[in-house]
Tab-separated table of N, CA, C and O in Angstrom:
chain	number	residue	atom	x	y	z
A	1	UNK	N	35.316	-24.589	-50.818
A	1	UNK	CA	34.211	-25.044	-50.007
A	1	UNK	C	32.966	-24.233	-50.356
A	1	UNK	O	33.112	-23.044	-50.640
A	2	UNK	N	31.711	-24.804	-50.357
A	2	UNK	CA	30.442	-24.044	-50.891
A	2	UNK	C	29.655	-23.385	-49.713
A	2	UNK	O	29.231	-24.146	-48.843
A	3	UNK	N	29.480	-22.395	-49.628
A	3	UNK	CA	29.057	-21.031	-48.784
A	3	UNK	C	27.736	-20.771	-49.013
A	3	UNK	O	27.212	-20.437	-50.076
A	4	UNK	N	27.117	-20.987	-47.698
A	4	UNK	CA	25.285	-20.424	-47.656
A	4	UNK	C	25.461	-18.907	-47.706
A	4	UNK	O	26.361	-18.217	-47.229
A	5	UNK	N	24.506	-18.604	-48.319
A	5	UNK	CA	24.001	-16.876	-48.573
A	5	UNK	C	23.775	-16.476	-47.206
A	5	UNK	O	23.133	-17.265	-46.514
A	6	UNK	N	24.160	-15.456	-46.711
A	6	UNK	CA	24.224	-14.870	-45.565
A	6	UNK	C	22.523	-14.109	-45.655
A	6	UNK	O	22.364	-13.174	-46.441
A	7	UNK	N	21.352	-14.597	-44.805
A	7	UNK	CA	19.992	-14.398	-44.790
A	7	UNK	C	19.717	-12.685	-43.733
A	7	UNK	O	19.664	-12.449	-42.526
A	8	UNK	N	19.634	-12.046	-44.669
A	8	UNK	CA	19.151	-10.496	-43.492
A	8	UNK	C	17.746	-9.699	-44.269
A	8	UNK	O	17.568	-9.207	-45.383
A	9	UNK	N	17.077	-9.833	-43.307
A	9	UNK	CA	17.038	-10.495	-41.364
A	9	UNK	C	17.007	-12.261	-41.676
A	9	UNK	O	16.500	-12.703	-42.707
A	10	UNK	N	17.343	-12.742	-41.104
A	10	UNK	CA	17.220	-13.759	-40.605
A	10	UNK	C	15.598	-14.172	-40.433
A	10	UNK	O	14.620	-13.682	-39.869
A	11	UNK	N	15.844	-15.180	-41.125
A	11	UNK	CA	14.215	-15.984	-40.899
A	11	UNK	C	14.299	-16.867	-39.496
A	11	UNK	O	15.250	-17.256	-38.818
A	12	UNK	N	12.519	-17.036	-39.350
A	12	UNK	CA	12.311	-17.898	-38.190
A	12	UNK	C	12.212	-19.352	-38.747
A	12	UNK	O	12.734	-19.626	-39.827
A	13	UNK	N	11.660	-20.119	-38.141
A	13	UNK	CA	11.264	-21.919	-38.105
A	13	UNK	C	10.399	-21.552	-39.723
A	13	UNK	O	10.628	-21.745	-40.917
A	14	UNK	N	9.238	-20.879	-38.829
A	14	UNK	CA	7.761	-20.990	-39.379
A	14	UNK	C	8.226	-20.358	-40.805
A	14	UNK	O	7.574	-20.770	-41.764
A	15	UNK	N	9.197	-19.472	-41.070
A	15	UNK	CA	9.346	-19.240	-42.075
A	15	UNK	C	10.027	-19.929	-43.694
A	15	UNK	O	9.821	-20.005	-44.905
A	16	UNK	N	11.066	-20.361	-42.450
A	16	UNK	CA	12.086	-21.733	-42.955
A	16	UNK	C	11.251	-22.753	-43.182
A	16	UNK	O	11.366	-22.919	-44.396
A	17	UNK	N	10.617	-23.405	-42.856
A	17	UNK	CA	9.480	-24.637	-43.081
A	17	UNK	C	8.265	-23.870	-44.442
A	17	UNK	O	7.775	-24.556	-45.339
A	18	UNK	N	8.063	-22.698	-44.303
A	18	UNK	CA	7.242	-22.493	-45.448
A	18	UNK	C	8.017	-22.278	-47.080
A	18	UNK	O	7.611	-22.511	-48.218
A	19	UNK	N	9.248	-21.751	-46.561
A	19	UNK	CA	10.057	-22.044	-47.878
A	19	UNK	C	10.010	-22.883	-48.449
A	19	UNK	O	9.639	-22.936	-49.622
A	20	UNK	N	10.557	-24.206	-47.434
A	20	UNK	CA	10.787	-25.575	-47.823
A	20	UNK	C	9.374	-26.252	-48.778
A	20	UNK	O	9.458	-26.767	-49.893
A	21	UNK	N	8.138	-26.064	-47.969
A	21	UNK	CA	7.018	-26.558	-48.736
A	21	UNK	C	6.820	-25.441	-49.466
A	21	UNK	O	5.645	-25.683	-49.740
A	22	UNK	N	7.102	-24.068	-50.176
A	22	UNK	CA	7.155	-23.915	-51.618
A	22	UNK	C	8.137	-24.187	-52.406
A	22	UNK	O	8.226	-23.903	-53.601
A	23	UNK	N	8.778	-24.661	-51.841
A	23	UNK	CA	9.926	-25.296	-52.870
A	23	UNK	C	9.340	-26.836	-53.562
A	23	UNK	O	9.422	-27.107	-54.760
A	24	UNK	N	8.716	-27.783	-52.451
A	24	UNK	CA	8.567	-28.833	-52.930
A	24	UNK	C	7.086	-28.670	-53.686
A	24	UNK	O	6.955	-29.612	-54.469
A	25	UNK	N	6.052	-27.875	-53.704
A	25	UNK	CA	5.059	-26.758	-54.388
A	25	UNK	C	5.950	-26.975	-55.872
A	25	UNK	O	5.533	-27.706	-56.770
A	26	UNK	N	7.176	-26.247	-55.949
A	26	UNK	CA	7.368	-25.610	-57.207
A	26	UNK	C	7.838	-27.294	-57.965
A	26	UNK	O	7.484	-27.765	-59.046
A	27	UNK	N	8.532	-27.743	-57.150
A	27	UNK	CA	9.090	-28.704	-57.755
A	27	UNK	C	7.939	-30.020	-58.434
A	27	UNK	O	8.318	-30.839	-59.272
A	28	UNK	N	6.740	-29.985	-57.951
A	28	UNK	CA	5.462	-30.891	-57.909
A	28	UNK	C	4.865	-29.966	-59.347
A	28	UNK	O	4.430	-30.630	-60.288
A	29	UNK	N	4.874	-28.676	-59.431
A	29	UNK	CA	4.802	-28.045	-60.546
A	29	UNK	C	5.442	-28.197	-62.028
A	29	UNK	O	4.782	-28.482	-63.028
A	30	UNK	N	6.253	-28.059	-62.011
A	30	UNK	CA	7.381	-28.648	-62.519
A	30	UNK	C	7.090	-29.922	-63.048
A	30	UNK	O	7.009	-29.972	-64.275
A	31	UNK	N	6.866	-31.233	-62.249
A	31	UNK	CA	6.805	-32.164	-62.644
A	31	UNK	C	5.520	-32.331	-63.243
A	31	UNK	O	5.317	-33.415	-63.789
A	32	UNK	N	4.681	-31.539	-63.250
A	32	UNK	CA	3.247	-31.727	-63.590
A	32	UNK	C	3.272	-31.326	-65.266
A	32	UNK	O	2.566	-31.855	-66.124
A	33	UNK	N	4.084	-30.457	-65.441
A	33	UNK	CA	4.332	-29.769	-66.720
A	33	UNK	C	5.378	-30.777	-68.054
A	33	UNK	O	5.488	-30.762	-69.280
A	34	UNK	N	6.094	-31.726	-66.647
A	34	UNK	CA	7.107	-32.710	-67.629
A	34	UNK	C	6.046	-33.780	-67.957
A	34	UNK	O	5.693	-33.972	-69.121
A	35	UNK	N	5.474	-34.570	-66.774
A	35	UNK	CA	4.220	-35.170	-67.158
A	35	UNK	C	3.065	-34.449	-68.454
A	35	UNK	O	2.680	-35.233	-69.322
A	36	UNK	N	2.753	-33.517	-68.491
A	36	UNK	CA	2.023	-33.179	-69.465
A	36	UNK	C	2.424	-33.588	-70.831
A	36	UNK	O	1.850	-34.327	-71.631
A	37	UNK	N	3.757	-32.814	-70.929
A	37	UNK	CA	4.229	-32.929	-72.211
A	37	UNK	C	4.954	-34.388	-72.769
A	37	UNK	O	5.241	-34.732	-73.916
A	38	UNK	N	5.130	-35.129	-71.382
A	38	UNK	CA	4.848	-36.747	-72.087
A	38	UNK	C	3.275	-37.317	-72.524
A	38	UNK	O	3.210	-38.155	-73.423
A	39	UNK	N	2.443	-36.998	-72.083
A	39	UNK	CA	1.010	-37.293	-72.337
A	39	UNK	C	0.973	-36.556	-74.002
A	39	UNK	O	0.665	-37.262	-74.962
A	40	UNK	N	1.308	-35.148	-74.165
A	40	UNK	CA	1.284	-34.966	-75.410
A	40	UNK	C	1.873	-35.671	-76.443
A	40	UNK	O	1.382	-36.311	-77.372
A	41	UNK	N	2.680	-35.506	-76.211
A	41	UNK	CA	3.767	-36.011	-76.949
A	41	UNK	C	3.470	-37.789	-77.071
A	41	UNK	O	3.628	-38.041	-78.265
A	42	UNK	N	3.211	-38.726	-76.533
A	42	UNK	CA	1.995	-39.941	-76.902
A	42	UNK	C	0.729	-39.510	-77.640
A	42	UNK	O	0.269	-40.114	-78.610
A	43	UNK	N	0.377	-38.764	-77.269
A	43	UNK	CA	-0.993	-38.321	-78.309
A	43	UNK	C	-0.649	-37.796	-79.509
A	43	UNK	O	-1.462	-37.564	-80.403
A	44	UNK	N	0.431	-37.612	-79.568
A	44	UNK	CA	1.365	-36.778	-80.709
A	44	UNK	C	1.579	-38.056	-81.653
A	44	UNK	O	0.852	-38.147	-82.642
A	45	UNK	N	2.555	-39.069	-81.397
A	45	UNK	CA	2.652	-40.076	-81.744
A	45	UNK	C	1.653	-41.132	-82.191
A	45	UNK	O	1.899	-41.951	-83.075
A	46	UNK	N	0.365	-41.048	-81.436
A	46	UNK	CA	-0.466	-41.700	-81.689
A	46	UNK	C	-1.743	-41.349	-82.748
A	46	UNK	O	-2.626	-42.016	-83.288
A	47	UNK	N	-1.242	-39.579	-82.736
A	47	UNK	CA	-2.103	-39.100	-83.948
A	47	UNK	C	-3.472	-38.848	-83.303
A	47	UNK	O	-4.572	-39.093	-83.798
A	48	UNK	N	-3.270	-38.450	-82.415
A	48	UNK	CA	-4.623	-38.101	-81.321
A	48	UNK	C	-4.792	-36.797	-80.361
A	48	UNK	O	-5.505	-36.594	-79.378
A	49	UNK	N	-3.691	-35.874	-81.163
A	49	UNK	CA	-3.179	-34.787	-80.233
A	49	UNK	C	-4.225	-33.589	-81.051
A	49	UNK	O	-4.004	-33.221	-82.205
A	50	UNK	N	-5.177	-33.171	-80.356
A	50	UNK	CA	-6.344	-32.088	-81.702
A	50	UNK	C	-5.381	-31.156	-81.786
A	50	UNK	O	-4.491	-30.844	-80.994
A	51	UNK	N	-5.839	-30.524	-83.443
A	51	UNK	CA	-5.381	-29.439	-84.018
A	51	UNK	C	-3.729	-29.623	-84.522
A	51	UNK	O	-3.080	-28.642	-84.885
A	52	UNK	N	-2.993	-31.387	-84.485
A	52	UNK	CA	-1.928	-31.588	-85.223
A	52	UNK	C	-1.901	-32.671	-85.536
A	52	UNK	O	-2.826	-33.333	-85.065
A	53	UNK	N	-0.991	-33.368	-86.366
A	53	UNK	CA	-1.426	-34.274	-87.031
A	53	UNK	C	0.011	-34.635	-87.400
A	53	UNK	O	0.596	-33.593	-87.692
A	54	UNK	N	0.922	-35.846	-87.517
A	54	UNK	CA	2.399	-35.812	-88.364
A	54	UNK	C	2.089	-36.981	-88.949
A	54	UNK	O	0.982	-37.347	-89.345
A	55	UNK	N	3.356	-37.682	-88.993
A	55	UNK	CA	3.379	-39.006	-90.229
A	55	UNK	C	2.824	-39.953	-88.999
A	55	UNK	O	3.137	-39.751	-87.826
A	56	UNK	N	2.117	-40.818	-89.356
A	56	UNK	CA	1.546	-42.203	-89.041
A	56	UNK	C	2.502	-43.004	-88.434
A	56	UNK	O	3.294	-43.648	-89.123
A	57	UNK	N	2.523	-43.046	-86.918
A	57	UNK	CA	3.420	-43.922	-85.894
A	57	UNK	C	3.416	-45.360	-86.261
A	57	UNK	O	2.435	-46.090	-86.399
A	58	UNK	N	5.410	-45.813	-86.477
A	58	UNK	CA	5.093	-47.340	-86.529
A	58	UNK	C	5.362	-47.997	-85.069
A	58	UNK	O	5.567	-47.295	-84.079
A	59	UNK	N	5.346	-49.079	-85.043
A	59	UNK	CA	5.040	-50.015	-83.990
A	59	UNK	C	6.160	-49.807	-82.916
A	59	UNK	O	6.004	-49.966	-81.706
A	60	UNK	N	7.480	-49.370	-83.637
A	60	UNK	CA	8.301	-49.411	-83.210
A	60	UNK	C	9.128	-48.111	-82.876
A	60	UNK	O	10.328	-47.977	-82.635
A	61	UNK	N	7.961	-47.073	-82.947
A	61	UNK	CA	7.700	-45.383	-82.456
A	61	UNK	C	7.038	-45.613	-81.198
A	61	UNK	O	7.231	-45.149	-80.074
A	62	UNK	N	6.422	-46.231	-81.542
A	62	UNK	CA	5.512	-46.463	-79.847
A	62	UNK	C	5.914	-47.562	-79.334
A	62	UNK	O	4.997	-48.040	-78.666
A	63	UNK	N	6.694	-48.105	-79.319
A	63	UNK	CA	7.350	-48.976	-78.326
A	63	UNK	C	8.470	-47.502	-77.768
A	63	UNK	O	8.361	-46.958	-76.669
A	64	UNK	N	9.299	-47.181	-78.647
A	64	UNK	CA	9.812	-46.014	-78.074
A	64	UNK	C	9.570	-45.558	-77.626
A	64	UNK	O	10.134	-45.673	-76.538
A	65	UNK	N	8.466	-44.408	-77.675
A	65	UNK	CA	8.285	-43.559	-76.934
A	65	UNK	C	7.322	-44.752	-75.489
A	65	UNK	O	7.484	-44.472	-74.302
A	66	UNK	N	6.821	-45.426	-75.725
A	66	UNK	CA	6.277	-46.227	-74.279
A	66	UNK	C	7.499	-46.258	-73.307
A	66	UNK	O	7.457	-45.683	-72.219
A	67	UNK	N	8.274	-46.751	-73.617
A	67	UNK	CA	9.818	-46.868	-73.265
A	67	UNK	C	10.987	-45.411	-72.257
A	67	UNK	O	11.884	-45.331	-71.418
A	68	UNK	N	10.217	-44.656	-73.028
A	68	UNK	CA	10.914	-42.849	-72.670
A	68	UNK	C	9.566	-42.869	-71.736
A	68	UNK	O	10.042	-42.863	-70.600
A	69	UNK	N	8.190	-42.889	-71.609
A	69	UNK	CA	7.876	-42.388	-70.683
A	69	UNK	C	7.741	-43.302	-69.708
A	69	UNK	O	7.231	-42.848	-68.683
A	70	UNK	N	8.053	-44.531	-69.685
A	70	UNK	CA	7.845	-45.813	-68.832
A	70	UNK	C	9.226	-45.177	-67.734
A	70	UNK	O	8.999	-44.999	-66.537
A	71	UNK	N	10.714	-44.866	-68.382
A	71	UNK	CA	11.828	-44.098	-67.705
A	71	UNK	C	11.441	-43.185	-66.655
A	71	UNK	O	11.698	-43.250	-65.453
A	72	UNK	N	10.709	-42.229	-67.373
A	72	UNK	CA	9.999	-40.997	-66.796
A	72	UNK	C	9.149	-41.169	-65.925
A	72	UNK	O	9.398	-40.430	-64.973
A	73	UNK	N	8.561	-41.573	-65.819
A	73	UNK	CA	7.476	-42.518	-65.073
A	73	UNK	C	8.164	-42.590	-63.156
A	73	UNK	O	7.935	-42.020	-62.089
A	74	UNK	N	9.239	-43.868	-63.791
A	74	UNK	CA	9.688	-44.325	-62.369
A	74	UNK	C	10.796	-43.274	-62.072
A	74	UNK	O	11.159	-43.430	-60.907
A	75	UNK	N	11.677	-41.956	-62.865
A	75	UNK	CA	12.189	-41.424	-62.235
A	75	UNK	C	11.246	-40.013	-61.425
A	75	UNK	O	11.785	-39.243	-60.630
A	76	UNK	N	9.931	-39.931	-61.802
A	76	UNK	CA	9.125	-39.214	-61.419
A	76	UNK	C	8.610	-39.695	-59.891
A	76	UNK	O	8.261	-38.846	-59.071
A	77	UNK	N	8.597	-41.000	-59.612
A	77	UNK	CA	8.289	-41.812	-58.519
A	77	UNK	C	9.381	-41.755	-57.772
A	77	UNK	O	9.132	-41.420	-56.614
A	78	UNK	N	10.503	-41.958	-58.002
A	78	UNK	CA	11.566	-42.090	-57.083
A	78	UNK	C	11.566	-40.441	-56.213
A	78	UNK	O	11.739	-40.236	-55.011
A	79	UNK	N	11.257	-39.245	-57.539
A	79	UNK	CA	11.450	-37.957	-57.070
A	79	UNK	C	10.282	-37.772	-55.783
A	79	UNK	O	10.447	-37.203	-54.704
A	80	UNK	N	9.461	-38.236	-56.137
A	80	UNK	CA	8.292	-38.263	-55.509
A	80	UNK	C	8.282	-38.777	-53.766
A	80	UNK	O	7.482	-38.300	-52.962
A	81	UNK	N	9.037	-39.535	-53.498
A	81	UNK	CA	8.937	-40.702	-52.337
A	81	UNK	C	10.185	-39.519	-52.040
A	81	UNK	O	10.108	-39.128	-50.876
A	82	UNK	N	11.470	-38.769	-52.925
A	82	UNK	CA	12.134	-37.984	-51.765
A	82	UNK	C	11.196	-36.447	-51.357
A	82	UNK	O	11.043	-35.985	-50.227
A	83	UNK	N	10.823	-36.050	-52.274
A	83	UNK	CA	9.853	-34.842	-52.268
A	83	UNK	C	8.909	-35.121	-50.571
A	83	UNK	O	8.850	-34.372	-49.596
A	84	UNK	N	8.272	-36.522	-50.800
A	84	UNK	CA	7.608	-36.679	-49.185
A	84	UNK	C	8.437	-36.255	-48.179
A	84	UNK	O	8.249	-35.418	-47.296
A	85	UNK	N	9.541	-37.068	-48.480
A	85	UNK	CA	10.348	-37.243	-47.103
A	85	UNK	C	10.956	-36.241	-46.744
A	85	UNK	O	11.622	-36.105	-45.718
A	86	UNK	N	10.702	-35.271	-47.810
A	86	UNK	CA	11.294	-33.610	-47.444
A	86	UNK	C	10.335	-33.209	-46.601
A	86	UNK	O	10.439	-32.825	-45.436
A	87	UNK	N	9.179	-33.356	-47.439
A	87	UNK	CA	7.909	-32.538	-46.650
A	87	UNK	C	7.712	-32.960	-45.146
A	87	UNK	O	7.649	-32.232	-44.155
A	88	UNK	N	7.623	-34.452	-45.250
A	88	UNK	CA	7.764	-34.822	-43.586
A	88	UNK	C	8.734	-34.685	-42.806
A	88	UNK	O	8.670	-35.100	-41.649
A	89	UNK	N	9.645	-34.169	-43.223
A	89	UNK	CA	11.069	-33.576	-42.558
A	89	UNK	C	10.672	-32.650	-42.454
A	89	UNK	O	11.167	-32.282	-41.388
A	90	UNK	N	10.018	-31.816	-42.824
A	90	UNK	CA	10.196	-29.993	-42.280
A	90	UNK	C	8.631	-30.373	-41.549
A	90	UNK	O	8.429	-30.007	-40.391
A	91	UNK	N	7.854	-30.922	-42.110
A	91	UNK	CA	6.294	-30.891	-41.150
A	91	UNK	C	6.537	-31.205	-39.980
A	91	UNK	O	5.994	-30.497	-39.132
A	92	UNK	N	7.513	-32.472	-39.437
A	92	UNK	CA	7.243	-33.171	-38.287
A	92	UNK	C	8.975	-32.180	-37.626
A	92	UNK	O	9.075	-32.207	-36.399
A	93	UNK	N	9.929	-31.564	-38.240
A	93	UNK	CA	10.442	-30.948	-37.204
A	93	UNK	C	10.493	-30.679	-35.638
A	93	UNK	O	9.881	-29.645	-35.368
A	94	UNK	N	10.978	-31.230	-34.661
A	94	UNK	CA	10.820	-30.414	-33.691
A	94	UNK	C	11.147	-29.079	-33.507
A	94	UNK	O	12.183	-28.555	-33.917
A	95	UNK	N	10.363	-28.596	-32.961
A	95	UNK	CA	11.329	-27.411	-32.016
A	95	UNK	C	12.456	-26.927	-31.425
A	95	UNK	O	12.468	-27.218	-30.229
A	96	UNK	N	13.498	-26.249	-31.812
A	96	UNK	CA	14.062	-26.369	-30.523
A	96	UNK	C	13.994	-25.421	-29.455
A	96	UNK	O	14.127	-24.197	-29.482
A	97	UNK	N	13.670	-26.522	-28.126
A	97	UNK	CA	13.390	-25.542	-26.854
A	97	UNK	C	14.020	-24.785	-25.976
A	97	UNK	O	15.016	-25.312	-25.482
A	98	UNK	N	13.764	-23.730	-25.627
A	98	UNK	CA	15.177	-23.114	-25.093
A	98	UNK	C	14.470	-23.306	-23.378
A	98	UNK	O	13.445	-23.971	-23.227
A	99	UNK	N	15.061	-22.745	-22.379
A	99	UNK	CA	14.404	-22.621	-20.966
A	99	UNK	C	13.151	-22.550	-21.230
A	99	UNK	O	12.563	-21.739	-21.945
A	100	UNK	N	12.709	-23.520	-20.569
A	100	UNK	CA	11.062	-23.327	-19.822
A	100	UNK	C	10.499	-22.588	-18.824
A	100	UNK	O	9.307	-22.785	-18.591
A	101	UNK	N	11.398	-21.371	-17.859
A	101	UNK	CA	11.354	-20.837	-16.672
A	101	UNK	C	12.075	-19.922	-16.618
A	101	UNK	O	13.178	-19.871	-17.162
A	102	UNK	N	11.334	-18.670	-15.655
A	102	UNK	CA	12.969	-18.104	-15.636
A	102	UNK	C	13.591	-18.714	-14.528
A	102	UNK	O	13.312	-19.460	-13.589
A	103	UNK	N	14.825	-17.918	-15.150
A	103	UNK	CA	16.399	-18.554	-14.402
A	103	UNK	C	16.195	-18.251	-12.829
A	103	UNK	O	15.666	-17.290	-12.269
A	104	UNK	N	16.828	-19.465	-12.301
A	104	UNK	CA	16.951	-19.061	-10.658
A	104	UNK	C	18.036	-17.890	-10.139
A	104	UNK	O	18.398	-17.001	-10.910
A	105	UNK	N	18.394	-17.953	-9.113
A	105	UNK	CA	19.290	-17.171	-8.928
A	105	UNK	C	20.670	-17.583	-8.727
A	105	UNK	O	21.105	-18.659	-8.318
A	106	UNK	N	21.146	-16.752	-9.012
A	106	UNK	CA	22.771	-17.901	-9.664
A	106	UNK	C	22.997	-17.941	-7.902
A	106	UNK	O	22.442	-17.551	-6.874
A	107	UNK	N	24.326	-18.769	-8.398
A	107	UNK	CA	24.942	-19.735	-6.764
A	107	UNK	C	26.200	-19.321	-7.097
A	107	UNK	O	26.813	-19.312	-8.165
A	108	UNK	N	26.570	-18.858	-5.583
A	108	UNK	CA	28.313	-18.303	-5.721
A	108	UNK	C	29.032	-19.950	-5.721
A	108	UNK	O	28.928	-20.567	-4.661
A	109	UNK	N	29.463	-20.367	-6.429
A	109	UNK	CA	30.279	-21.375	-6.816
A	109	UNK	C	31.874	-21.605	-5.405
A	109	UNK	O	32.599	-22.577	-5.190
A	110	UNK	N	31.819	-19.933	-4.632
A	110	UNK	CA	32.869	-20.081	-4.186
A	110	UNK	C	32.549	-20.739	-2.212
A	110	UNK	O	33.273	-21.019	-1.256
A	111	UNK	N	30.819	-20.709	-2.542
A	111	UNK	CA	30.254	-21.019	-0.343
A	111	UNK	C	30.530	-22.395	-0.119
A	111	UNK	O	30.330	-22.891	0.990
Protein backbone atom coordinates (compact mmCIF):
# COMPACT_ATOMS: atom_id res chain seq x y z
CA UNK A 1 0.00 0.00 0.00
CA UNK A 2 1.50 3.61 -0.85
CA UNK A 3 2.32 5.78 2.31
CA UNK A 4 2.16 9.75 2.61
CA UNK A 5 5.43 11.28 4.04
CA UNK A 6 4.84 11.94 7.55
CA UNK A 7 4.84 16.27 7.40
CA UNK A 8 6.85 17.86 10.72
CA UNK A 9 5.49 20.35 11.71
CA UNK A 10 2.58 19.89 10.10
CA UNK A 11 1.28 22.45 7.69
CA UNK A 12 -1.88 24.60 7.85
CA UNK A 13 -4.83 25.10 4.97
CA UNK A 14 -3.13 28.36 3.86
CA UNK A 15 -0.08 26.51 3.51
CA UNK A 16 -1.42 23.34 1.88
CA UNK A 17 -3.34 25.46 -0.78
CA UNK A 18 -0.07 27.43 -1.54
CA UNK A 19 1.79 24.26 -2.27
CA UNK A 20 -0.86 23.10 -4.43
CA UNK A 21 -0.79 26.44 -6.63
CA UNK A 22 3.10 26.06 -6.85
CA UNK A 23 2.83 22.94 -7.99
CA UNK A 24 0.34 23.78 -10.73
CA UNK A 25 3.00 27.16 -11.20
CA UNK A 26 5.66 24.49 -11.86
CA UNK A 27 3.70 22.30 -13.91
CA UNK A 28 2.37 25.50 -16.35
CA UNK A 29 6.27 25.98 -16.45
CA UNK A 30 7.06 22.99 -17.63
CA UNK A 31 4.60 23.06 -20.21
CA UNK A 32 5.72 26.38 -21.43
CA UNK A 33 9.24 24.95 -22.06
CA UNK A 34 7.59 21.68 -24.01
CA UNK A 35 5.60 24.25 -26.01
CA UNK A 36 8.72 26.17 -26.83
CA UNK A 37 10.68 23.51 -28.06
CA UNK A 38 7.78 22.43 -30.38
CA UNK A 39 7.72 26.03 -31.84
CA UNK A 40 11.50 25.44 -32.38
CA UNK A 41 11.67 22.58 -33.57
CA UNK A 42 8.85 23.79 -36.59
CA UNK A 43 11.12 26.61 -37.21
CA UNK A 44 13.78 24.04 -37.30
CA UNK A 45 12.02 22.15 -39.93
CA UNK A 46 10.93 24.97 -41.72
CA UNK A 47 14.44 26.44 -41.96
CA UNK A 48 13.49 29.55 -40.05
CA UNK A 49 15.11 28.81 -36.72
CA UNK A 50 18.22 31.94 -36.70
CA UNK A 51 21.69 30.88 -36.32
CA UNK A 52 20.79 27.00 -37.78
CA UNK A 53 20.04 25.79 -40.73
CA UNK A 54 19.66 21.61 -41.78
CA UNK A 55 18.55 19.85 -45.00
CA UNK A 56 15.49 21.45 -46.75
CA UNK A 57 12.01 20.05 -45.24
CA UNK A 58 9.87 17.84 -47.57
CA UNK A 59 6.19 18.05 -47.59
CA UNK A 60 5.95 15.13 -45.86
CA UNK A 61 8.41 16.40 -42.77
CA UNK A 62 5.94 18.91 -42.19
CA UNK A 63 2.99 17.11 -42.36
CA UNK A 64 4.87 15.16 -39.61
CA UNK A 65 5.95 17.20 -37.53
CA UNK A 66 2.28 19.34 -37.93
CA UNK A 67 0.97 16.03 -36.80
CA UNK A 68 3.45 15.62 -33.43
CA UNK A 69 2.57 19.03 -32.45
CA UNK A 70 -1.19 18.98 -33.45
CA UNK A 71 -0.88 15.58 -30.56
CA UNK A 72 0.84 17.95 -28.28
CA UNK A 73 -1.33 20.54 -28.69
CA UNK A 74 -4.59 18.71 -27.47
CA UNK A 75 -2.67 16.70 -24.84
CA UNK A 76 -1.48 20.13 -23.52
CA UNK A 77 -5.32 21.19 -23.42
CA UNK A 78 -6.64 18.26 -21.81
CA UNK A 79 -3.63 18.93 -19.06
CA UNK A 80 -4.78 22.27 -18.92
CA UNK A 81 -8.75 21.97 -18.17
CA UNK A 82 -7.29 19.34 -15.19
CA UNK A 83 -4.56 21.87 -13.98
CA UNK A 84 -7.90 24.43 -13.58
CA UNK A 85 -9.85 22.12 -11.84
CA UNK A 86 -7.01 21.62 -9.42
CA UNK A 87 -6.62 25.20 -8.95
CA UNK A 88 -10.37 25.67 -8.36
CA UNK A 89 -10.30 22.84 -6.02
CA UNK A 90 -7.83 24.21 -3.63
CA UNK A 91 -9.09 28.11 -4.37
CA UNK A 92 -12.75 27.47 -3.66
CA UNK A 93 -12.00 24.89 -0.64
CA UNK A 94 -14.02 25.31 2.27
CA UNK A 95 -12.99 25.55 5.58
CA UNK A 96 -13.37 23.34 7.99
CA UNK A 97 -15.23 24.85 10.96
CA UNK A 98 -14.74 23.80 14.25
CA UNK A 99 -17.16 25.46 17.30
CA UNK A 100 -18.31 28.84 16.83
CA UNK A 101 -18.65 29.53 20.78
CA UNK A 102 -17.43 28.54 23.72
CA UNK A 103 -18.75 25.40 25.11
CA UNK A 104 -21.69 25.56 27.54
CA UNK A 105 -21.59 23.90 30.58
CA UNK A 106 -21.77 20.27 30.40
CA UNK A 107 -25.19 18.52 31.73
CA UNK A 108 -25.00 15.65 34.23
CA UNK A 109 -26.58 13.11 31.87
CA UNK A 110 -27.54 11.31 35.21
CA UNK A 111 -30.73 14.50 36.66
Amino acid sequence: MPSFPVVDPPIDREDAVNQILSSIAMEELGLSHILNAEGEKLQYILGTLPGLSGPPATVSDVLAANESVRDLLEATVQNQIFLRAKMQGALEASQMQGATGPTGPLINAQQ
